Every structure is written in structure tokens, then in C-alpha cells.
Short mmCIF file of C-alpha atoms in Angstrom, two decimals:
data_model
loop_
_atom_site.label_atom_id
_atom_site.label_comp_id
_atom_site.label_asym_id
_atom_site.label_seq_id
_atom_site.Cartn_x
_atom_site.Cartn_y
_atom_site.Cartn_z
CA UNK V 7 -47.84 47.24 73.40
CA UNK V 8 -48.98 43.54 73.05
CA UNK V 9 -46.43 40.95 71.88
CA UNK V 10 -46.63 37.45 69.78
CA UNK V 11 -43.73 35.44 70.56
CA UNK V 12 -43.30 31.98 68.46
CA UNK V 13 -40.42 30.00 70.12
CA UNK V 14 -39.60 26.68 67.66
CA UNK V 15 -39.06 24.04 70.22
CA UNK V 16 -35.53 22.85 68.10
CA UNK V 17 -34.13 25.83 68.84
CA UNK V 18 -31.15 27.10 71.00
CA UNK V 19 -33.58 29.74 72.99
CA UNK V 20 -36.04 27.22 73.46
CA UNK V 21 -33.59 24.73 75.39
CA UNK V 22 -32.88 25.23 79.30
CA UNK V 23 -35.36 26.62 81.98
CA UNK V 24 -38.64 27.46 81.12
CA UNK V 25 -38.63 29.59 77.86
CA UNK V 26 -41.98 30.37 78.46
CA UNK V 27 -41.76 31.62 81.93
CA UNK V 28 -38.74 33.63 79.92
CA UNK V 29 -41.21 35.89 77.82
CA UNK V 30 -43.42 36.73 80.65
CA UNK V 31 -40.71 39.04 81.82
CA UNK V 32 -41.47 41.06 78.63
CA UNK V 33 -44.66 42.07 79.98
CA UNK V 34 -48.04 42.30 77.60
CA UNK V 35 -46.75 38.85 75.81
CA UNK V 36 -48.61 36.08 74.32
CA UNK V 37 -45.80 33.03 73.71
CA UNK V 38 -46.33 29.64 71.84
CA UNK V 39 -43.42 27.12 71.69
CA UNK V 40 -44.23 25.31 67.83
CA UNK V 41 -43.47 21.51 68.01
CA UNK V 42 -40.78 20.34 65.70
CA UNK V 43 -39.79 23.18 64.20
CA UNK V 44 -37.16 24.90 63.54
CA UNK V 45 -35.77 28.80 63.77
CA UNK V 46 -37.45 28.70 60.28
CA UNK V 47 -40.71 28.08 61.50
CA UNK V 48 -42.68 30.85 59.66
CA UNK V 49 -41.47 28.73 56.58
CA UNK V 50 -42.41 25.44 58.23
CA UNK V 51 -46.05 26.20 59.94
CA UNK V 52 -46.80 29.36 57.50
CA UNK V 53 -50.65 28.98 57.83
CA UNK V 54 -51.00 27.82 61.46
CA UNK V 55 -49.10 30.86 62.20
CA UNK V 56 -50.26 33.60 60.23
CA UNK V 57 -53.72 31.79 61.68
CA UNK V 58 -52.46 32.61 65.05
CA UNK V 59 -50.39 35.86 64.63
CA UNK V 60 -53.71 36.89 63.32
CA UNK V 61 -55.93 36.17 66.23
CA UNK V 62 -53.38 37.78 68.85
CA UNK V 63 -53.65 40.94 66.36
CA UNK V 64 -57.43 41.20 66.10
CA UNK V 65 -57.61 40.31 69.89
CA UNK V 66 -55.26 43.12 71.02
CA UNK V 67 -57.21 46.09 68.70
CA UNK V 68 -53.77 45.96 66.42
#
């Protein structure tokens, strides 16, 4: 099953080696890190990424 991972970039996960390289291991993943947010990024970029969540959706049939 496809996967939409949204990393914010001032967050704990997000520090250290490679988060993205981190999410491939998950398998069917698409991954964004979000500049300057936070773990409350859904709050912070709500239209960018509903924009985005969207398009992973509608390009993986979901």
C-alpha cells in the first residue's frame, strides 16, 4: 500500500543521517521533509499539504 510521509525539518526524526533515505526502507513511500516547520506542520502548511497529500492519493488509485 502506498505511503505519504511529511517529515518537518525542526523535528527530532528529521535530525541525524538521512531521514529520507530512512523512509525508503518502508517500501511503496513517497517522503517530503517541509522547511521550517514544526511536528505541527499540518497546522502550519495546511493547504500546501492537503495540496500534496492529495496528489500522492489520486496518483496511487487511493
Amino acid at each position: 500500500m502506498p505511503l505519504y510521509v511529511a517529515l518537518a525539518d525542526a523535528s527530532p526524526i528529521t535530525q541525524g543521517a538521512a531521514p529520507l533515505a530512512k523512509t525508503e526502507l518502508i517500501g511503496d513511500v513517497t517522503a517530503k521533509i517541509w522547511p521550517n516547520a514544526t511536528p505541527s506542520l499540518r497546522m502550519q502548511v495546511v493547504e500546501p499539504s492537503a495540496e500534496e497529500l492529495a496528489e500522492s492519493r489520486t496518483a496511487n488509485d487511493v
